[in-house]
Coordinates of C-alpha atoms in Angstrom, one line a residue:
X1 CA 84.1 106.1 65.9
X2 CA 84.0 108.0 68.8
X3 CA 84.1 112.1 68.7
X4 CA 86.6 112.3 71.6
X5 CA 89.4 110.1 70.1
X6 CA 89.1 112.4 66.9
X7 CA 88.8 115.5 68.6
X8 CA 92.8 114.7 70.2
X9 CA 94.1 113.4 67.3
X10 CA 92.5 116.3 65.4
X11 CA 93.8 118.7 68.0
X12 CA 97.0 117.0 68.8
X13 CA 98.5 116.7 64.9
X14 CA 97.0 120.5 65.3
X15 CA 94.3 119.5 62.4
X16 CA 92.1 122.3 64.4
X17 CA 93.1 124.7 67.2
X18 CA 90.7 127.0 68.7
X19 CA 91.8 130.4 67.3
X20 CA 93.9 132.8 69.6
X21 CA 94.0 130.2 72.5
X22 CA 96.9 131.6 74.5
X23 CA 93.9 134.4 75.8
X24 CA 92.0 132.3 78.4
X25 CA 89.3 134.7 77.7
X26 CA 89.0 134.7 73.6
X27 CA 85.2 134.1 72.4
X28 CA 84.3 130.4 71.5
X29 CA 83.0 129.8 68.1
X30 CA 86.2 130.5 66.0
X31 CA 88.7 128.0 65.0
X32 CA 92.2 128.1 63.0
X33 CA 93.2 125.1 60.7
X34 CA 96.7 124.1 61.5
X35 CA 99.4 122.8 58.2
X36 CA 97.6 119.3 57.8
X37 CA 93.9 120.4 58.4
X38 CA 94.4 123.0 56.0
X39 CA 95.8 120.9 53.8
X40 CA 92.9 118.8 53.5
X41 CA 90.5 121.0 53.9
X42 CA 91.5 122.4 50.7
X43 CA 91.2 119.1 48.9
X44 CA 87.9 118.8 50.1
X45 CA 86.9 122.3 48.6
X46 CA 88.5 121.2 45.3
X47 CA 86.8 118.0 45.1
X48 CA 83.0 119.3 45.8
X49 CA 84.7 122.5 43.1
X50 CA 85.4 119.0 40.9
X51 CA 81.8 117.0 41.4
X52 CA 79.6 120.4 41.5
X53 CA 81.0 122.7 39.1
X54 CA 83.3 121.3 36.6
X55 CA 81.3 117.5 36.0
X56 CA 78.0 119.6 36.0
X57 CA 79.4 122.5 33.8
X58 CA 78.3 125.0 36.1
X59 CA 79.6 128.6 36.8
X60 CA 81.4 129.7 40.2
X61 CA 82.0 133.4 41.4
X62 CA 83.2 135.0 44.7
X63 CA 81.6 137.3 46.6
X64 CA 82.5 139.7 49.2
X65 CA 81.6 138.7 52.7
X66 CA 80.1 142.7 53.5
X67 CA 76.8 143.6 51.9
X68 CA 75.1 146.8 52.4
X69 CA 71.9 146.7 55.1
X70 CA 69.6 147.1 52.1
X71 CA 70.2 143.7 50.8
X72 CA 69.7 141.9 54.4
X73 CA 66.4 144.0 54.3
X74 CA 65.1 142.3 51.3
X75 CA 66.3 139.1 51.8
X76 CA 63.9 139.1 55.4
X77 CA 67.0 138.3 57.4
X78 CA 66.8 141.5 59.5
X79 CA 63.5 140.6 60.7
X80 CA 63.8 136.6 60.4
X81 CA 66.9 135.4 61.3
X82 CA 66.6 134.9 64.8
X83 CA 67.1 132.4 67.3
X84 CA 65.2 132.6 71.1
X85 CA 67.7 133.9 73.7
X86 CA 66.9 133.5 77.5
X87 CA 69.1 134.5 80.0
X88 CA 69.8 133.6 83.9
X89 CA 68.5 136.5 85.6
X90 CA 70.9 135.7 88.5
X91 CA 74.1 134.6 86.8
X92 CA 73.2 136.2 83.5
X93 CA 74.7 133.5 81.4
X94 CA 72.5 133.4 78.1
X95 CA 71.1 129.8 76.5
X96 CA 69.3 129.1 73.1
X97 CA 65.7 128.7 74.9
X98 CA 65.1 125.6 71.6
X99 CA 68.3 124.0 72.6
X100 CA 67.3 123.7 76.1
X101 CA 64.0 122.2 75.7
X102 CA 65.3 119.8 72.9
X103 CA 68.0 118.5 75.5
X104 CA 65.2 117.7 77.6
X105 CA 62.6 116.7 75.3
X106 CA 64.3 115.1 72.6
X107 CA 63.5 116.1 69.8
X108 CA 63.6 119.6 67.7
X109 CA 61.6 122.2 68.2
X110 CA 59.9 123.7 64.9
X111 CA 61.9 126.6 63.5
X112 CA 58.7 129.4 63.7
X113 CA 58.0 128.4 67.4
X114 CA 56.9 131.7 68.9
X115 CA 58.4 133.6 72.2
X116 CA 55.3 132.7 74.3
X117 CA 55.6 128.8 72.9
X118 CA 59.2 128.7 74.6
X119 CA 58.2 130.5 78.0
X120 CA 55.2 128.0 78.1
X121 CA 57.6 125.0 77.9
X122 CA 60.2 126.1 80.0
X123 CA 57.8 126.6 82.6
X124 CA 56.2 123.1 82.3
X125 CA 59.5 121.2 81.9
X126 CA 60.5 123.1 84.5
X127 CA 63.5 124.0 83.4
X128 CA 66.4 126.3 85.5
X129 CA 69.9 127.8 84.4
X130 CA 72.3 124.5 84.6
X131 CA 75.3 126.5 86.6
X132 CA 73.0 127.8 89.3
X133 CA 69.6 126.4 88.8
X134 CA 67.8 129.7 89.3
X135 CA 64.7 130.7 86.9
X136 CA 65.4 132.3 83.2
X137 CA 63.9 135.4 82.6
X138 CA 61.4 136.0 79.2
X139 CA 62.5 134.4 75.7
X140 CA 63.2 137.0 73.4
X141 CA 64.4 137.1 69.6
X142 CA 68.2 137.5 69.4
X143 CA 69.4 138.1 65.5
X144 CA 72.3 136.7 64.8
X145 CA 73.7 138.8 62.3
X146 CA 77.2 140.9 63.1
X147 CA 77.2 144.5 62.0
X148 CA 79.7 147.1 61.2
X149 CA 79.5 150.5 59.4
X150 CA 81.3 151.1 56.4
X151 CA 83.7 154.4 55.6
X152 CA 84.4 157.5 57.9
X153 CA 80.4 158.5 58.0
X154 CA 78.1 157.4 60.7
X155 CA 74.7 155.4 59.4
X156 CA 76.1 153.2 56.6
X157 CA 75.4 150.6 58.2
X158 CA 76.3 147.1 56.5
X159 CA 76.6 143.5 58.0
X160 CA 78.2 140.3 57.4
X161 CA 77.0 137.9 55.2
X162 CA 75.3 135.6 57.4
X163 CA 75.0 133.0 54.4
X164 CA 77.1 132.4 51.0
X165 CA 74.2 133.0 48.5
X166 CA 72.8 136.7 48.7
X167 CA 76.1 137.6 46.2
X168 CA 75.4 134.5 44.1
X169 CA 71.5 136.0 44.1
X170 CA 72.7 139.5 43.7
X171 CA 74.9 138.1 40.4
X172 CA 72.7 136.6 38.4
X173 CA 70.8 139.6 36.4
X174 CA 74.5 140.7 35.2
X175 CA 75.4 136.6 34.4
X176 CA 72.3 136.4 32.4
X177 CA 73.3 139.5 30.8
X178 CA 76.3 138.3 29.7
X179 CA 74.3 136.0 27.3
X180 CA 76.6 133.1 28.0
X181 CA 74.6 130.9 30.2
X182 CA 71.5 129.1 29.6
X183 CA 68.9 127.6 32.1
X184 CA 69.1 125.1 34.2
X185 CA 72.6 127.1 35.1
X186 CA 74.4 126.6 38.6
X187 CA 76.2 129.1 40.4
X188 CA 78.4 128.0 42.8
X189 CA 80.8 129.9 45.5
X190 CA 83.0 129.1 48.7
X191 CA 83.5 131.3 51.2
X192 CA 83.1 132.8 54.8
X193 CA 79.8 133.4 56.6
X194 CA 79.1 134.6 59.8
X195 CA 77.1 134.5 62.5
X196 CA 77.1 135.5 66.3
X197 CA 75.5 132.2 67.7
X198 CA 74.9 131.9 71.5
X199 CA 76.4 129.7 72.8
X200 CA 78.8 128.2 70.0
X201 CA 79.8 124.2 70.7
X202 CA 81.0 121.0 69.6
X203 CA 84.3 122.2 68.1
X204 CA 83.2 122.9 64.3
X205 CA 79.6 122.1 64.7
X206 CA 78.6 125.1 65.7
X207 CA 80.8 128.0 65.1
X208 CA 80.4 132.2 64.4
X209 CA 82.6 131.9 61.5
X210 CA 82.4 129.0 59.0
X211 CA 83.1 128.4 55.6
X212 CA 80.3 127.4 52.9
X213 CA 80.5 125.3 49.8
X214 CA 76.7 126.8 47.9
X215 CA 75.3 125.4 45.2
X216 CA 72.4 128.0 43.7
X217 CA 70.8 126.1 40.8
X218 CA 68.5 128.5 38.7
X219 CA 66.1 127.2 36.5
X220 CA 62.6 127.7 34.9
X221 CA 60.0 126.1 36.9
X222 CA 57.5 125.0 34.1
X223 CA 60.9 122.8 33.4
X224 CA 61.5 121.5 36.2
X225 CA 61.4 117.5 34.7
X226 CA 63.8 118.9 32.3
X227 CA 67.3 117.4 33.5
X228 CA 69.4 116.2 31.1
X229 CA 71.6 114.3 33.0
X230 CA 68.7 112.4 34.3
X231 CA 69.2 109.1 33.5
X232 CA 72.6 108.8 35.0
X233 CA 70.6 109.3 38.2
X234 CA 66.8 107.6 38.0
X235 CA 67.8 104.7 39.1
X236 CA 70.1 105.8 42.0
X237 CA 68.6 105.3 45.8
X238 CA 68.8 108.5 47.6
X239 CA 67.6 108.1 51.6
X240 CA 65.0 109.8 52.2
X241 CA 63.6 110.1 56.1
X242 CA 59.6 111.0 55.5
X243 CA 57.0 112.8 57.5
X244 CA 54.6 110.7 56.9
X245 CA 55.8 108.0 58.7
X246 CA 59.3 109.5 60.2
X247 CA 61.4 106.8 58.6
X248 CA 64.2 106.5 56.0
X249 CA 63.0 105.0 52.7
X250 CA 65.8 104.0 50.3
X251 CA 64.0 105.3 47.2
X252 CA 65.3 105.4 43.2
X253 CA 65.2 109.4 42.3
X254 CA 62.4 108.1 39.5
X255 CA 60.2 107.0 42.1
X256 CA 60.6 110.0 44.5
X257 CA 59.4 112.0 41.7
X258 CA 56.5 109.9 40.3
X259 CA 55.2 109.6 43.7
X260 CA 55.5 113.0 44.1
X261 CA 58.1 112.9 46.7
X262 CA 59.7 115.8 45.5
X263 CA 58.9 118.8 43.2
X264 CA 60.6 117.6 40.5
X265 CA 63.8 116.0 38.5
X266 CA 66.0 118.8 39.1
X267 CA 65.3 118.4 42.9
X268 CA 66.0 114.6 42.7
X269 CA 68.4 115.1 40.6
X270 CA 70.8 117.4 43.4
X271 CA 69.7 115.3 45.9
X272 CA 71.8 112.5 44.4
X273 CA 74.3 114.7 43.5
X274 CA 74.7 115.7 47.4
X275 CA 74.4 111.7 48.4
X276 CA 76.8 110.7 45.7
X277 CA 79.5 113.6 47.0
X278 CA 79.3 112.2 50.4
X279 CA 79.9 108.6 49.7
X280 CA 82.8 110.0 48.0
X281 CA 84.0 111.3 51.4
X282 CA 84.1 107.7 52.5
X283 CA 80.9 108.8 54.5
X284 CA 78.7 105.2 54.6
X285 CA 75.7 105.5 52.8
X286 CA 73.8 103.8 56.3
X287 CA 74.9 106.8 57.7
X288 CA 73.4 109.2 55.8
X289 CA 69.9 110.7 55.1
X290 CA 67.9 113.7 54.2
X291 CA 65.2 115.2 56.6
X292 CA 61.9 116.1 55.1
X293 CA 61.3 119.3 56.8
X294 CA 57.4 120.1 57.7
X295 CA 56.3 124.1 56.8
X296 CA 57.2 125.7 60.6
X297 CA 60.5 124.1 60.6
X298 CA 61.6 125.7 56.9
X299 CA 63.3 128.7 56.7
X300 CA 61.1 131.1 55.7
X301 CA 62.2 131.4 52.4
X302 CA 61.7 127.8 51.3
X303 CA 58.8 126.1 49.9
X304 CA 60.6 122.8 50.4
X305 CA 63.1 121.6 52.4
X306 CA 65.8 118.4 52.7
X307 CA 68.2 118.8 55.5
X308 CA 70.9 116.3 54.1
X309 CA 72.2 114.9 57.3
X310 CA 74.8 111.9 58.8
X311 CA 74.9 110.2 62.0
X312 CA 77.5 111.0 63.8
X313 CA 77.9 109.4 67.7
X314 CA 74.1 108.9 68.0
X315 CA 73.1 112.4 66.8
X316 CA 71.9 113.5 63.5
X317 CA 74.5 116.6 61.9
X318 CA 73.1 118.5 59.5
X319 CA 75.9 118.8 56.7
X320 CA 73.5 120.4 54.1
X321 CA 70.6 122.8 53.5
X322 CA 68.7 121.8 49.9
X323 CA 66.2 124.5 49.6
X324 CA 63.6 125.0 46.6
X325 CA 63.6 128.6 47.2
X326 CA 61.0 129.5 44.6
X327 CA 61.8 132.9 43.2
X328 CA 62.0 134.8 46.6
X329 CA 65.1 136.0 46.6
X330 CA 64.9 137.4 42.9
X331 CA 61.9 138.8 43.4
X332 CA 62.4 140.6 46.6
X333 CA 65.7 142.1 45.7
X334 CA 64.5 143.2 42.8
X335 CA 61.4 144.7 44.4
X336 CA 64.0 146.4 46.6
X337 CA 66.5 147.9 44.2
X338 CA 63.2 148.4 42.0
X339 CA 65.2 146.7 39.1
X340 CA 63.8 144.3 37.0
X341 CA 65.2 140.7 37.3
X342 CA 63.4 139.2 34.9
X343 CA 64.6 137.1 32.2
X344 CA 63.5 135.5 28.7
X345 CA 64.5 132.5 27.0
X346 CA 64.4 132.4 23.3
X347 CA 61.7 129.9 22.9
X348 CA 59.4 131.8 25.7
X349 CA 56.7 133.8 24.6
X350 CA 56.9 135.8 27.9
X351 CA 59.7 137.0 30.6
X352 CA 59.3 135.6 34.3
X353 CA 62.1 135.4 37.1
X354 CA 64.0 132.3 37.8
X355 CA 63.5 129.6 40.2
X356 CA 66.2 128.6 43.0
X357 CA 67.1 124.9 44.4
X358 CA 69.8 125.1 46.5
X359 CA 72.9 122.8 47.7
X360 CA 74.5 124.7 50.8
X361 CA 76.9 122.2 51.9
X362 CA 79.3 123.4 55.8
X363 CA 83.0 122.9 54.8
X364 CA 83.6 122.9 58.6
X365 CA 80.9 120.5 59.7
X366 CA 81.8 118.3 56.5
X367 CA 85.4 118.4 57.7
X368 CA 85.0 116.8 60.8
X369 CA 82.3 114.1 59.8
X370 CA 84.9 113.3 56.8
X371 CA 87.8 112.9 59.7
X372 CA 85.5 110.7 62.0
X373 CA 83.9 108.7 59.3
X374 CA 87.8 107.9 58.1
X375 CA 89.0 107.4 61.8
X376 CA 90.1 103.8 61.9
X377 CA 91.6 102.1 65.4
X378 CA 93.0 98.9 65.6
X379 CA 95.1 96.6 67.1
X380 CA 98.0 95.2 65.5
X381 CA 99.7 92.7 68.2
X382 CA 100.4 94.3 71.4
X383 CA 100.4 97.9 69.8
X384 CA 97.1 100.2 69.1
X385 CA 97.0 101.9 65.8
X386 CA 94.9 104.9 64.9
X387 CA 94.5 106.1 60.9
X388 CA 93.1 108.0 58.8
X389 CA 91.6 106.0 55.9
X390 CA 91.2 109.1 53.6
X391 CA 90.5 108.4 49.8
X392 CA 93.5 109.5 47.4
X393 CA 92.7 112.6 46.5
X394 CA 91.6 114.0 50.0
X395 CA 95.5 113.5 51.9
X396 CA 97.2 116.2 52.8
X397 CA 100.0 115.0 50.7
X398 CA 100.0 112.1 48.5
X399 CA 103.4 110.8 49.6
X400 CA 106.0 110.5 52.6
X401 CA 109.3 110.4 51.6
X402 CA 111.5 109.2 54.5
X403 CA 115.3 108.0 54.7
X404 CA 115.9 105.2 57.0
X405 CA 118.7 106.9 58.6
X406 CA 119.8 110.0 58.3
X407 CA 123.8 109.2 57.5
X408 CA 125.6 107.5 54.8
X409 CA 124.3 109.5 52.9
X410 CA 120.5 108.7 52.8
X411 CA 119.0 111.7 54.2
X412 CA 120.1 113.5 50.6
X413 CA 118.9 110.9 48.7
X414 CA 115.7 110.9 50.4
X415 CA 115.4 114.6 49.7
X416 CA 116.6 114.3 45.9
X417 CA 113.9 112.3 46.0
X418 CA 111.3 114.1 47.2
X419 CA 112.1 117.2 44.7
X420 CA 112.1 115.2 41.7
X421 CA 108.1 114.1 43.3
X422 CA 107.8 117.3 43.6
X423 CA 108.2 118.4 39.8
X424 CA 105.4 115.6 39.2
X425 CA 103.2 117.8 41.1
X426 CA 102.8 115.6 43.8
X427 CA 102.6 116.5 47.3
X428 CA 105.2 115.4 49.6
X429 CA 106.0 114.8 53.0
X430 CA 110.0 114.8 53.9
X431 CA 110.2 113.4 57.3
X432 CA 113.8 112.1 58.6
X433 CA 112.9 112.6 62.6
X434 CA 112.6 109.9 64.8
X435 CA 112.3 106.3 64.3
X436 CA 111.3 105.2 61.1
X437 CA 108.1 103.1 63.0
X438 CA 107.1 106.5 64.5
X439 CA 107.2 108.1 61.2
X440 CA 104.8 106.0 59.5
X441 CA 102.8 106.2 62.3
X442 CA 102.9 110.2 61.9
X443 CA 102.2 109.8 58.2
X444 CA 99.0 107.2 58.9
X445 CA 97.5 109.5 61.6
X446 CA 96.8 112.4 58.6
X447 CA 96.2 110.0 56.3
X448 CA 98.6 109.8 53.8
X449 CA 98.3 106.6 51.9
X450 CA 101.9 105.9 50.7
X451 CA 105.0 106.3 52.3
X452 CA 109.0 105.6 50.3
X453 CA 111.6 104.8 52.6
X454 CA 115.1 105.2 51.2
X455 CA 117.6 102.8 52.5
X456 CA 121.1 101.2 51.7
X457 CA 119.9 99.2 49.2
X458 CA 118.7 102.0 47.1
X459 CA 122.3 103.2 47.0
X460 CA 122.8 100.3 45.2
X461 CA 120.5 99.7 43.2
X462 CA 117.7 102.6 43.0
X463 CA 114.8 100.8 44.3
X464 CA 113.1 101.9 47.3
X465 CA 110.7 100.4 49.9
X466 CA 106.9 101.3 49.3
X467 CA 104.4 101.2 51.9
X468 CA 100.5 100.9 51.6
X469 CA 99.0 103.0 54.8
X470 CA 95.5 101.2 55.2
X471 CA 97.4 97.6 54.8
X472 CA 100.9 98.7 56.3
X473 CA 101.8 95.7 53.4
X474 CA 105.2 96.6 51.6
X475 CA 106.9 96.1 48.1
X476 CA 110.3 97.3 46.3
X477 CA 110.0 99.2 43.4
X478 CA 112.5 101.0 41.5
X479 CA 113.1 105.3 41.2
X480 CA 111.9 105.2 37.5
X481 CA 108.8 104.0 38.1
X482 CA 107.4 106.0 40.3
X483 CA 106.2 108.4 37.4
X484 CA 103.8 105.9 36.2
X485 CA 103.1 104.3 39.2
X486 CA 101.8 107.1 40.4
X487 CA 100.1 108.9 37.8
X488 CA 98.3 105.8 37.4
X489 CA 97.1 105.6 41.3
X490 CA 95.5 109.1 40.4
X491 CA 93.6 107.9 37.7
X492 CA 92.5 104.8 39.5
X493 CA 94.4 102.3 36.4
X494 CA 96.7 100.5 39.0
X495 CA 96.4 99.7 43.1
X496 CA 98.7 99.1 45.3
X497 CA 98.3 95.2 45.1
X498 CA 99.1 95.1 41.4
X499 CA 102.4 96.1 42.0
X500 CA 104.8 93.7 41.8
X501 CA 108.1 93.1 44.0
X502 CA 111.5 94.2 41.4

């Protein structure tokens, strides 16, 4: 569907507004969710919280979003996490030099590309600054981490988190201590991270601060082909987009790991877990693949890489890192801190230190491909329509409760109403402004599936009208059935089409 009709309904049911707008002159890159967006952002934390954490019986934590210098030190982002800066030497606007030369190209440039690589192309492509056309100056290594010092003393220096995981890293000695988890163990964690890109764009796409949804899975690498959950994924087709050949090959998680596609079960095994999340989102399964990353383009921390991506307008947006980080980041903080991080399992002769495969899922970037993959326009007769065709448990509310009129009395039986939803723990919309047509129109823009519409009838006789968003179709149903009839839409034991007209 295209990104500018979702961008203005996004922007005009105030889903997303850029954060302190009234200031002409407020930095790009930051974004505030308005009622709605929040609303289903939320749901879509606590349904990756649902298919990560509680289905996999894994472990979650929250970390702060300010770690000392010392930890940034060990974890190489100090000296790594960098992206190439150039800057107009007339106008002085600065540009990501990669982003420049992929415009032009097509195609990414590896992630280790040197500062002499970029000069070299920018010369031959001859490329110019695009509000004045005069020449860029050197390439040079911008990092991208924000700093800030800590109490009244000068030199404690301390940054934020560019990325979730250093506090699930940081954790896990004390976790293991605890003697309450065993291995394979996941740690998961949402939360803020922040970084001070260049040239922040594309609304949520690129932004300096974003929310993360990690998944850390540590694990013993001579048991890597230990899942136990395998078999409820061998046979699932998870795309995979090759180096060898650069294409997607729809392969079954068994035969990306005999063929050595991938390290191991456990790897296949998240992979599917990631895929399978997704589809959830209503994101099509065509739509979707992960990138096989060659060495120069990893992060330098990784000794294999999947970028789990989805098409979105012609462009590839990476929603996911999945990273077998080895045991770099144990080792190196614990070289660091000069603390051992070593573990042993009972049936080991000898201690070692845990590997890492990593899930790091963008809430932000999964927002917005979840609103445009649900973004439905039609026609229905002379009128356009616009929708969005969440599933169930990712609406902002999962009612609208709306009187037909708002005298005689229905407006207060419309709200009685909507209190004793309310006490099901169901959320509700009240809405009684405007034209009852304009209302559900409202309702279907933020993708709440059922609307109740209490009219004169249901003075009489407490039934009320029931309307299916996706369908627009309608039945009557009475009051005190609306317990079970929704409690069993929750639980997927009843749809809409099995009701039947009292």
């Amino acid at each position: 569907m295209p990104h500018a009709e979702v961008t203005n309904l996004a922007q005009r049911r105030g889903l997303i507004v850029a954060s302190a707008e009234l200031y002409p002159n407020a930095p790009a890159g930051f974004w505030d969710y308005g009622n709605e967006g929040t609303k289903i952002k939320r749901r879509l934390v606590e349904k990756w919280r649902k298919h990560f954490i509680l289905n996999e019986r894994n472990i979650e934590m929250e970390g702060t979003t300010i770690l000392p210098e010392v930890v940034f030190k060990a974890s190489g982002h100090l000296e790594n996490f960098n992206d190439p800066l150039v800057t107009c030497e007339t106008c002085h606007t600065p540009y990501r030099a990669d982003k420049l030369i992929e415009e032009k190209v097509g195609h990414e440039i590896p992630e280790g590309a040197s500062m002499e690589y970029f000069d070299e192309k920018i010369k031959e492509l001859q490329l110019t600054c695009p509000k004045d056309q005069k020449p860029f100056g050197k390439t040079r290594k911008f990092n991208l981490m924000m700093g800030l010092e800590i109490g009244a003393a000068r030199g404690n220096k301390a940054y934020l988190r560019p990325e979730a995981c250093q506090s699930i890293f940081l954790s896990f000695p004390r976790t293991w201590k605890s003697g309450r988890v065993k291995l394979p163990i996941g740690i998961g964690q949402v939360g803020k991270a922040y970084r001070n890109e260049i040239a922040p764009r594309q609304g949520l796409l690129r932004t300096r601060e974003f929310e993360q949804m990690d998944m850390e899975v540590f694990f013993n690498p001579k048991k890597i082909n230990e899942v136990a959950a395998w078999n409820e994924v061998a046979e699932y087709e998870i795309q995979l987009y090759l180096l060898k050949d650069k294409q997607v090959h729809a392969m079954t998680c068994r035969d990306a790991v005999e063929q050595n596609i991938v390290s191991g079960k456990l790897v296949a095994y998240y992979l599917a877990r990631a895929q399978q999340f997704l589809e959830a989102l209503n994101i099509p399964r065509s739509t979707i693949r992960f990138r096989e990353l060659e060495k120069e383009a990893r992060a330098f921390y990784a000794a294999e890489t999947w970028d789990l991506e989805v098409s979105l307008d012609g462009a590839w947006v990476e929603l996911a890192a999945c990273n077998y980080r080895t045991d770099h980041d144990l080792k190196t903080h614990g070289m660091e801190s000069k603390q051992d991080v070593s573990i042993k399992e009972d049936e080991e002769p000898e201690k070692f230190i845990p590997h890492i495969f990593e899930v790091s899922m963008g809430v932000d970037r999964t927002f917005w491909v979840m609103l445009n993959a649900n973004f439905r326009k039609e026609m229905r007769g002379e009128e356009e329509r616009m929708y969005l065709d969440f599933p169930g448990d990712l609406t902002p509310y999962d009612v609208g409760v709306f009187p037909l009129m708002k005298k005689d009395g229905l407006a207060e039986k419309a709200d009685e109403l909507a209190h004793h939803l309310e006490t099901m723990n169901l959320r509700v919309l009240y809405d009684a402004a405007g034209s009852i047509g304009k209302r559900y129109a409202r309702a279907d823009e933020i993708g709440i599936g059922y609307a109740l519409t209490v009219d004169y009838d249901s003075l009489k006789d407490r039934s009320v009208t029931i309307r299916e968003r996706t369908s627009m179709k309608q039945k009557r149903i009475l009051v005190d059935d609306l317990d079970e009839i929704f409690w069993k839409f929750s639980t997927g034991q009843r749809k809409f089409e099995d009701l039947a007209d009292e």
